[in-house]
Amino acid sequence: MIAQTPSLRSLSRFFFAANAAELQNAYDGLAAEATPPLPVVEEWKAVEFSFNRLFVGPRTLQAPPYASIYLDGDDTRLMGASTSRVRQLYAMLGLASPWQNQIPDDHLALELDALWQIEQALASVSSPQLEDARAYLIARLQAWVPAFVGRIQAAPQVHPAIVAVAGALTRALSTVDHVAAC
Amino acid sequence: MHESKSSGAKNIELALGSTLSRRSFLKILMMTGAAAALPSTGLLRSFSQEGPAFGRATFAGLGAYQTFRNACPRNCYDTCGIVSYVKDGVLEFVEGEPTSTYTDGGLCVKGYAYPRTVYSPDRIKYPMRQIGRGSGNWERISWEEALDAISGKILEIKEKDGSLLGMALTKYSGNFGITHYGVEGMLSSLGYTTRFVGTPCWPAGIDAQNYDMGNMWCNDPEDMVQAKYIIVWGANPAYCSVHSLKYIYEAKKRGAKVVVIDPVLTQTAVKGDEYWQVKPGSDGALALAMSRHLIDQGLVNRDWAAANGLGYDEYEAYIKANVTVEWGAEQAGLPVDVVKRVAEEFAAADPATIWIGYGMQRHVNGGVNVRAIDALVAMTGNVGKPGGGARYGHLFTWGFNYNAMVQAAPEGSVGYTGATGPKGEFDTGQGADATASYTDRTFNINKIGQEILDAQDPPVRLLWIANKNVVSQDFDKNKIVKAFEKVEMIVAVDLFFNPTVEQADIVLPTVTPFEDWTVNVSYWHYWLHLNEQAIKPLFETKSDIEIASALSAVLNAKQPGSCTFPQNIDAKEMMIKEFNDGIYQLFGITSWEDLRKGAAKAKLPSSASWSDLKFATPSGKYEFKSEIAQTNGHTALPEYKAGREAYAPLRLLTPHAKHGLHSQFQNLDWMHDLNPEPLVYVHPQTAGAKGIVDGDTVRVFNPTGEVRLKAQLTNNVPADTLLMYEAWFSAKNTFNVNLLVDDVSSDMGAYKTGSPGVAIHDQFADIEKVAA
Ligand code: SF4
């Protein structure tokens, strides 16, 4: 069960990356454990440009990495009801985003980070509360990530490395789900 | 949320529903040591690491809204006051300012959509650099990297040219908040630079009113209720000034007659009692014809003209010798008897007023046409009267300190030595230092493409663009894009990746009004609105003055003394510094903080401008005959001036849209739902002759360029006219009316704004059907 937690962390870092070097770092972390193996990247700038078109800008984002876009039925407004809910969830865990009200709390990287932190804690303590929080977060991620991954796959000229990471994300979430259901 | 939701997930869902359960959940986590087991070496931080205050906000104050006062600064007549509702630091919704009788608690649909601007996923979030202009290949950079690159370029230019004239600024009306003149301040604080001066919007009319009355100064729009006769001449408030309509309706209810003059049957026109579909650019001829009829009928208020006018007799003599009602009516395309009747009704009504729209002065004869209309209002004695007046606009309430704007050049700065005029309509002259031996170099804001292509010694090396979507809104788009190739570095400060940003090297993310401190007034109504910072700036966005301040810090670190803009500014303090006693007195407030309770209105001696009939002209009179106009190359009297000759079979009009403000707002989804794609409106007769049916894809073309879009057939436009509304839809749509609008100047504007306007509505085109 703990086997996939490093990849949760690398996935979080990948989607939060600010530049090619950070992307590469996170990707290397993922590649070390990924099956099937991630494609070898020749030109990290190309990944960065594609990453920005998908998640940061320019233009209309190809795949906004925010839960509310997919969960609240409002495609073009951040900070929706589900953003506030996940902020409350973090608070229940005694956690908060240092970017509160600057970067929406439901950024994929932050939700993955919360899940990673829970997994880490559960490795050393047993807590029904944390189990519940974990189940909630997984269900939540599974409710929106498939649509998000669908947009990545459908985006024109998307870099194959990002499609591969999206695949790893899907697999990571389906594995944790399986474990959680046991 | 998820079909196979486990009981654990359901427990959490329940707990999320109440503050108490969330608190006790956390308490248990803490007691059992589970909270401490969270690594907190991730992105999310624990309350215990950051201190209790860090997380308190997420538990406290739920359900309670905080309210803030804001203003819509987007160059709309209405400049609405806004009340913003914020919960847990999130802007939830906005409503119109209830304390302003003008805003009257309501916004337009654009205003109500503001949270969707703030929280659009497509906002520019970080400073970014484009690797290859127009490539769409953007990398995120830090503010440090961005400012390092820009400051490096500035110092390189100074080194190479011995001056900063190679750095140019174009800025206009994306945000009219007073502190945003800090952009001009930033340029001044760097030295003498090149400025694109003037205004694309209303300069010909500004000059016209200055020749006639010595200033542009309109009555309070709220006094339109007192008018007995209202002519809305080339304005479309149903689209562009929705809050003014209520005064027109009220006047109608009290018995006033409303006549709308427009080449297009607008939403305003259908609300009037009478609509005149005039030929574009014929407004001067029409006003002269109406004046001729008043003269013939003895309906001129000669007492008023004799007491308050200069040169009326000469004007009358000119009209008698050169104008007949028949000629003017024919020019305008109207029946003679109708022109006569309305002229008579207008003269008989007391008070009677004309709202002179900005559309009608966007012609090669636009300025002189405004003068002829002004004269019509004056010769009926309606200037200076509540409920009367030649209403165009005003800058009466704009007497702020311009503290952010007025910055001294660094010592030893070298600049331009030629003659220079005002830098736009808001140039108060306060920044000018009469003893300085150098000035900025000024270029025509409306000919940015040509000016850059022509610029030499030095060329434009670094172009700073703020509050302006040049590539969408300036004229002759293709020329602009070509000219940009000559510029070594282009920096754009904006909210969205619009067509201008697409041509930039570096983009800096900026704030919406809700993330900013400033103060706003209108050029139409007389209210003053505070704009408070209601929420934290999203992502890494900064306001114009914060950018200036940060740039100053980097420059001074690299080369001490190279920039005088204050470093480490506080945006709120900068806002406060814009106020002065004059403003406090005018608005009857003792402190800017009074505005936190609501808007304030200027305490006017009369709702009428020029109520004391002391005009600001050299003679102190209303100048039917203006020597200054003559000195500036125009006729001293508002004589007839022919319009632009047609250069293609059909006239092309590209006015303001309903759901956008120039290139703003239309990119939001709400507007998109209301107005999903650009259309060209064609008269059925014209369409029929070209084999075009409703919904056909067409090509509209002229020597400047072409656009392809769908045709919509309508009787609202004349048969010889095509109409398409200006807009930037979004990155998905390359539609741009300025592919068809050239940069030919209007007659006036240089006197008071530094450059003439543009003959936006003196454009022509042809249309043909193409395969979809
Ligand atoms: S666009 Fe005009 S009418 Fe609409 S909210 Fe802004 S100022 Fe008011």
Short mmCIF file of C-alpha atoms in Angstrom, two decimals, chain B residues 178-488:
data_model
loop_
_atom_site.label_atom_id
_atom_site.label_comp_id
_atom_site.label_asym_id
_atom_site.label_seq_id
_atom_site.Cartn_x
_atom_site.Cartn_y
_atom_site.Cartn_z
CA ILE B 178 -6.17 56.98 -10.78
CA THR B 179 -3.18 55.07 -9.41
CA HIS B 180 -2.84 53.35 -12.78
CA TYR B 181 -1.36 56.58 -14.12
CA GLY B 182 1.62 55.21 -12.24
CA VAL B 183 2.43 53.47 -15.53
CA GLU B 184 3.18 56.86 -17.05
CA GLY B 185 4.92 57.63 -13.77
CA MET B 186 7.12 54.58 -14.16
CA LEU B 187 8.26 55.76 -17.57
CA SER B 188 8.92 59.29 -16.27
CA SER B 189 10.88 57.86 -13.37
CA LEU B 190 13.22 56.16 -15.84
CA GLY B 191 14.01 59.27 -17.84
CA TYR B 192 12.75 60.72 -21.12
CA THR B 193 11.05 58.11 -23.21
CA THR B 194 8.78 57.81 -26.20
CA ARG B 195 5.07 58.07 -25.50
CA PHE B 196 2.21 57.13 -27.73
CA VAL B 197 -0.12 60.02 -26.93
CA GLY B 198 -3.70 60.88 -27.66
CA THR B 199 -6.83 58.79 -27.40
CA PRO B 200 -8.49 56.43 -29.85
CA CYS B 201 -11.83 57.23 -28.33
CA TRP B 202 -13.12 60.78 -28.30
CA PRO B 203 -10.44 63.37 -29.19
CA ALA B 204 -12.16 65.16 -32.07
CA GLY B 205 -15.14 65.98 -29.86
CA ILE B 206 -12.89 67.06 -27.01
CA ASP B 207 -11.18 69.61 -29.23
CA ALA B 208 -14.51 70.74 -30.66
CA GLN B 209 -15.93 71.49 -27.23
CA ASN B 210 -12.72 73.21 -26.22
CA TYR B 211 -12.90 75.50 -29.25
CA ASP B 212 -16.54 76.32 -28.53
CA MET B 213 -16.62 76.55 -24.77
CA GLY B 214 -13.03 76.36 -23.58
CA ASN B 215 -13.47 72.91 -22.08
CA MET B 216 -15.35 69.68 -22.42
CA TRP B 217 -17.92 69.82 -19.69
CA CYS B 218 -21.31 68.13 -19.69
CA ASN B 219 -24.33 68.49 -17.48
CA ASP B 220 -24.96 65.91 -14.80
CA PRO B 221 -26.66 63.07 -16.69
CA GLU B 222 -29.13 62.79 -13.84
CA ASP B 223 -30.60 66.15 -14.82
CA MET B 224 -31.76 64.75 -18.16
CA VAL B 225 -35.03 64.04 -16.37
CA GLN B 226 -35.71 67.79 -16.58
CA ALA B 227 -35.27 67.93 -20.34
CA LYS B 228 -38.33 68.58 -22.45
CA TYR B 229 -36.60 67.42 -25.59
CA ILE B 230 -33.70 64.99 -25.91
CA ILE B 231 -31.78 64.25 -29.05
CA VAL B 232 -29.48 61.26 -28.68
CA TRP B 233 -27.11 61.91 -31.54
CA GLY B 234 -24.80 59.04 -32.41
CA ALA B 235 -24.79 57.43 -28.96
CA ASN B 236 -26.21 54.04 -28.00
CA PRO B 237 -26.76 54.09 -24.23
CA ALA B 238 -28.83 50.90 -24.38
CA TYR B 239 -25.50 49.19 -25.04
CA CYS B 240 -22.91 51.58 -23.66
CA SER B 241 -24.49 53.50 -20.79
CA VAL B 242 -27.37 51.45 -19.47
CA HIS B 243 -27.59 53.44 -16.26
CA SER B 244 -28.36 56.63 -18.19
CA LEU B 245 -31.47 55.17 -19.77
CA LYS B 246 -33.52 55.59 -16.63
CA TYR B 247 -33.16 59.37 -16.88
CA ILE B 248 -34.28 59.35 -20.48
CA TYR B 249 -37.28 57.18 -19.59
CA GLU B 250 -38.16 59.47 -16.71
CA ALA B 251 -37.95 62.53 -18.95
CA LYS B 252 -40.23 60.77 -21.41
CA LYS B 253 -42.65 59.95 -18.64
CA ARG B 254 -42.71 63.62 -17.76
CA GLY B 255 -43.58 64.48 -21.32
CA ALA B 256 -40.24 64.92 -23.09
CA LYS B 257 -39.80 63.84 -26.67
CA VAL B 258 -36.79 61.67 -27.52
CA VAL B 259 -35.27 61.69 -30.98
CA VAL B 260 -32.47 59.26 -31.80
CA ILE B 261 -30.13 59.98 -34.68
CA ASP B 262 -27.99 57.07 -35.81
CA PRO B 263 -27.11 55.31 -39.05
CA VAL B 264 -28.12 52.06 -37.32
CA LEU B 265 -31.49 51.24 -35.79
CA THR B 266 -30.00 50.58 -32.37
CA GLN B 267 -31.68 49.37 -29.19
CA THR B 268 -31.63 52.99 -28.09
CA ALA B 269 -33.25 54.08 -31.35
CA VAL B 270 -36.22 51.75 -30.92
CA LYS B 271 -36.84 53.27 -27.51
CA GLY B 272 -37.06 56.83 -28.83
CA ASP B 273 -40.19 58.59 -30.05
CA GLU B 274 -38.58 59.24 -33.37
CA TYR B 275 -35.64 57.71 -35.17
CA TRP B 276 -33.58 59.29 -37.94
CA GLN B 277 -31.44 56.96 -39.97
CA VAL B 278 -28.76 59.36 -41.15
CA LYS B 279 -25.89 58.90 -43.53
CA PRO B 280 -22.70 58.55 -41.48
CA GLY B 281 -20.63 61.70 -41.36
CA SER B 282 -23.53 63.93 -42.45
CA ASP B 283 -24.14 65.18 -38.91
CA GLY B 284 -22.57 68.57 -39.53
CA ALA B 285 -24.67 69.16 -42.65
CA LEU B 286 -27.77 68.12 -40.72
CA ALA B 287 -27.03 70.43 -37.79
CA LEU B 288 -26.35 73.28 -40.21
CA ALA B 289 -29.65 72.59 -41.99
CA MET B 290 -31.54 72.62 -38.71
CA SER B 291 -29.80 75.87 -37.80
CA ARG B 292 -30.74 77.38 -41.16
CA HIS B 293 -34.37 76.57 -40.52
CA LEU B 294 -34.25 78.18 -37.08
CA ILE B 295 -32.75 81.29 -38.65
CA ASP B 296 -35.42 81.36 -41.36
CA GLN B 297 -38.18 80.95 -38.80
CA GLY B 298 -36.81 83.50 -36.36
CA LEU B 299 -36.40 80.79 -33.74
CA VAL B 300 -32.81 81.56 -32.78
CA ASN B 301 -32.37 82.78 -29.22
CA ARG B 302 -30.64 85.96 -30.33
CA ASP B 303 -30.56 87.43 -26.86
CA TRP B 304 -28.60 84.46 -25.62
CA ALA B 305 -26.26 84.55 -28.59
CA ALA B 306 -25.68 88.29 -28.22
CA ALA B 307 -25.07 88.14 -24.49
CA ASN B 308 -23.03 84.94 -24.32
CA GLY B 309 -21.75 84.24 -27.81
CA LEU B 310 -18.85 85.37 -29.89
CA GLY B 311 -19.20 85.51 -33.67
CA TYR B 312 -22.82 84.46 -33.90
CA ASP B 313 -23.62 86.96 -36.63
CA GLU B 314 -20.80 85.67 -38.76
CA TYR B 315 -21.99 82.14 -38.23
CA GLU B 316 -25.49 83.11 -39.30
CA ALA B 317 -24.14 84.88 -42.35
CA TYR B 318 -22.12 81.80 -43.26
CA ILE B 319 -25.21 79.59 -42.99
CA LYS B 320 -27.40 81.92 -45.01
CA ALA B 321 -24.83 82.10 -47.75
CA ASN B 322 -23.95 78.40 -47.88
CA VAL B 323 -26.63 76.19 -46.38
CA THR B 324 -30.20 75.35 -47.30
CA VAL B 325 -32.45 73.02 -45.40
CA GLU B 326 -32.98 71.02 -48.58
CA TRP B 327 -29.26 70.55 -49.11
CA GLY B 328 -28.60 69.47 -45.53
CA ALA B 329 -31.57 67.11 -45.45
CA GLU B 330 -30.40 65.51 -48.63
CA GLN B 331 -26.87 65.09 -47.27
CA ALA B 332 -28.30 63.33 -44.26
CA GLY B 333 -30.77 61.31 -46.29
CA LEU B 334 -33.84 62.72 -44.50
CA PRO B 335 -37.08 64.34 -45.67
CA VAL B 336 -36.99 68.14 -45.52
CA ASP B 337 -40.24 68.53 -43.62
CA VAL B 338 -39.09 66.16 -40.87
CA VAL B 339 -35.86 68.11 -40.40
CA LYS B 340 -37.82 71.34 -40.19
CA ARG B 341 -40.36 69.97 -37.74
CA VAL B 342 -37.78 68.56 -35.33
CA ALA B 343 -35.73 71.77 -35.49
CA GLU B 344 -38.84 73.71 -34.56
CA GLU B 345 -39.75 71.34 -31.76
CA PHE B 346 -36.23 71.46 -30.40
CA ALA B 347 -36.22 75.28 -30.39
CA ALA B 348 -39.64 75.42 -28.74
CA ALA B 349 -38.79 73.01 -25.92
CA ASP B 350 -37.26 74.46 -22.80
CA PRO B 351 -34.89 72.99 -21.80
CA ALA B 352 -33.74 70.89 -24.73
CA THR B 353 -30.57 68.85 -24.82
CA ILE B 354 -28.41 66.88 -27.21
CA TRP B 355 -26.33 63.90 -26.16
CA ILE B 356 -23.44 63.88 -28.58
CA GLY B 357 -22.11 60.35 -28.91
CA TYR B 358 -18.50 59.38 -29.48
CA GLY B 359 -19.44 57.43 -32.59
CA MET B 360 -20.41 60.49 -34.55
CA GLN B 361 -17.03 62.16 -34.13
CA ARG B 362 -15.04 59.16 -35.43
CA HIS B 363 -14.95 60.71 -38.89
CA VAL B 364 -12.63 62.88 -40.94
CA ASN B 365 -15.10 65.68 -40.26
CA GLY B 366 -16.11 64.48 -36.78
CA GLY B 367 -14.72 67.42 -34.79
CA VAL B 368 -16.30 70.12 -36.91
CA ASN B 369 -19.57 68.20 -36.89
CA VAL B 370 -19.57 68.27 -33.09
CA ARG B 371 -19.00 72.02 -33.28
CA ALA B 372 -22.07 72.44 -35.50
CA ILE B 373 -24.19 70.47 -33.02
CA ASP B 374 -22.79 72.47 -30.08
CA ALA B 375 -23.77 75.61 -31.98
CA LEU B 376 -27.33 74.32 -32.44
CA VAL B 377 -27.65 73.85 -28.69
CA ALA B 378 -26.12 77.27 -28.03
CA MET B 379 -28.22 79.23 -30.52
CA THR B 380 -31.37 77.86 -28.91
CA GLY B 381 -30.08 79.12 -25.54
CA ASN B 382 -29.77 75.65 -24.09
CA VAL B 383 -26.14 75.77 -22.98
CA GLY B 384 -25.71 76.35 -19.24
CA LYS B 385 -29.22 75.16 -18.37
CA PRO B 386 -30.23 72.27 -16.14
CA GLY B 387 -31.85 69.72 -18.39
CA GLY B 388 -30.18 71.31 -21.40
CA GLY B 389 -26.66 71.27 -22.72
CA ALA B 390 -24.52 69.77 -25.45
CA ARG B 391 -23.53 66.66 -23.50
CA TYR B 392 -20.32 65.01 -24.51
CA GLY B 393 -18.25 64.26 -21.41
CA HIS B 394 -16.23 65.97 -18.70
CA LEU B 395 -13.07 65.81 -16.65
CA PHE B 396 -14.45 68.05 -13.93
CA THR B 397 -14.02 65.47 -11.15
CA TRP B 398 -10.56 64.28 -12.11
CA GLY B 399 -8.55 66.74 -10.02
CA PHE B 400 -6.50 64.19 -8.13
CA ASN B 401 -2.85 64.57 -7.22
CA TYR B 402 -1.62 62.12 -9.86
CA ASN B 403 0.96 61.30 -7.26
CA ALA B 404 1.79 57.99 -8.93
CA MET B 405 2.01 59.64 -12.33
CA VAL B 406 4.18 62.62 -11.50
CA GLN B 407 7.74 61.36 -11.24
CA ALA B 408 10.96 63.19 -11.94
CA ALA B 409 13.49 61.96 -14.44
CA PRO B 410 16.71 60.66 -12.89
CA GLU B 411 19.43 63.24 -12.73
CA GLY B 412 21.32 63.67 -15.96
CA SER B 413 18.61 62.13 -18.13
CA VAL B 414 18.79 63.02 -21.78
CA GLY B 415 15.68 63.28 -23.90
CA TYR B 416 13.95 64.83 -26.82
CA THR B 417 14.42 68.50 -27.69
CA GLY B 418 11.63 69.08 -30.23
CA ALA B 419 8.19 70.57 -29.60
CA THR B 420 5.67 68.52 -27.68
CA GLY B 421 2.04 68.86 -26.69
CA PRO B 422 -0.32 67.26 -24.17
CA LYS B 423 0.05 63.56 -23.53
CA GLY B 424 -3.58 62.55 -23.74
CA GLU B 425 -6.81 63.99 -22.44
CA PHE B 426 -5.96 63.38 -18.79
CA ASP B 427 -2.65 65.25 -18.97
CA THR B 428 -3.10 67.93 -16.35
CA GLY B 429 0.26 69.46 -17.09
CA GLN B 430 1.23 68.87 -13.49
CA GLY B 431 4.11 66.67 -14.51
CA ALA B 432 5.63 69.17 -16.90
CA ASP B 433 8.76 70.83 -15.66
CA ALA B 434 9.13 74.12 -17.49
CA THR B 435 12.81 74.35 -16.67
CA ALA B 436 13.72 70.94 -18.05
CA SER B 437 15.60 71.17 -21.28
CA TYR B 438 14.44 67.77 -22.45
CA THR B 439 11.07 66.18 -22.96
CA ASP B 440 9.61 62.87 -23.98
CA ARG B 441 9.28 62.06 -27.66
CA THR B 442 5.60 61.81 -28.58
CA PHE B 443 4.06 59.59 -31.24
CA ASN B 444 0.43 59.34 -32.35
CA ILE B 445 -1.27 56.63 -30.28
CA ASN B 446 -3.61 55.95 -33.18
CA LYS B 447 -0.87 55.19 -35.65
CA ILE B 448 1.26 52.87 -33.61
CA GLY B 449 2.13 50.66 -36.57
CA GLN B 450 3.22 53.53 -38.80
CA GLU B 451 5.04 55.38 -36.02
CA ILE B 452 7.12 52.34 -35.11
CA LEU B 453 7.89 51.66 -38.76
CA ASP B 454 9.01 55.27 -39.22
CA ALA B 455 10.83 55.76 -35.91
CA GLN B 456 14.52 56.48 -36.17
CA ASP B 457 17.31 57.86 -34.01
CA PRO B 458 16.52 55.91 -31.99
CA PRO B 459 14.05 53.32 -33.19
CA VAL B 460 11.58 51.86 -30.71
CA ARG B 461 13.66 49.15 -29.07
CA LEU B 462 11.55 48.35 -26.01
CA LEU B 463 7.77 48.70 -26.05
CA TRP B 464 5.80 48.63 -22.80
CA ILE B 465 2.09 47.93 -23.20
CA ALA B 466 -0.29 48.30 -20.28
CA ASN B 467 -4.07 48.62 -19.98
CA LYS B 468 -4.35 48.20 -23.70
CA ASN B 469 -4.91 45.38 -26.17
CA VAL B 470 -3.13 47.08 -29.03
CA VAL B 471 -3.34 44.30 -31.58
CA SER B 472 -7.11 43.97 -31.17
CA GLN B 473 -7.99 47.61 -30.70
CA ASP B 474 -5.56 49.72 -32.65
CA PHE B 475 -5.97 50.35 -36.32
CA ASP B 476 -4.67 48.31 -39.22
CA LYS B 477 -3.79 45.14 -37.37
CA ASN B 478 -1.55 43.76 -40.08
CA LYS B 479 0.59 46.88 -40.07
CA ILE B 480 0.93 46.72 -36.30
CA VAL B 481 2.10 43.12 -36.32
CA LYS B 482 4.61 43.98 -39.05
CA ALA B 483 5.86 47.00 -37.08
CA PHE B 484 6.30 44.90 -33.96
CA GLU B 485 8.93 42.89 -35.81
CA LYS B 486 11.14 45.99 -35.63
CA VAL B 487 10.91 46.21 -31.84
CA GLU B 488 13.63 44.41 -29.91
#
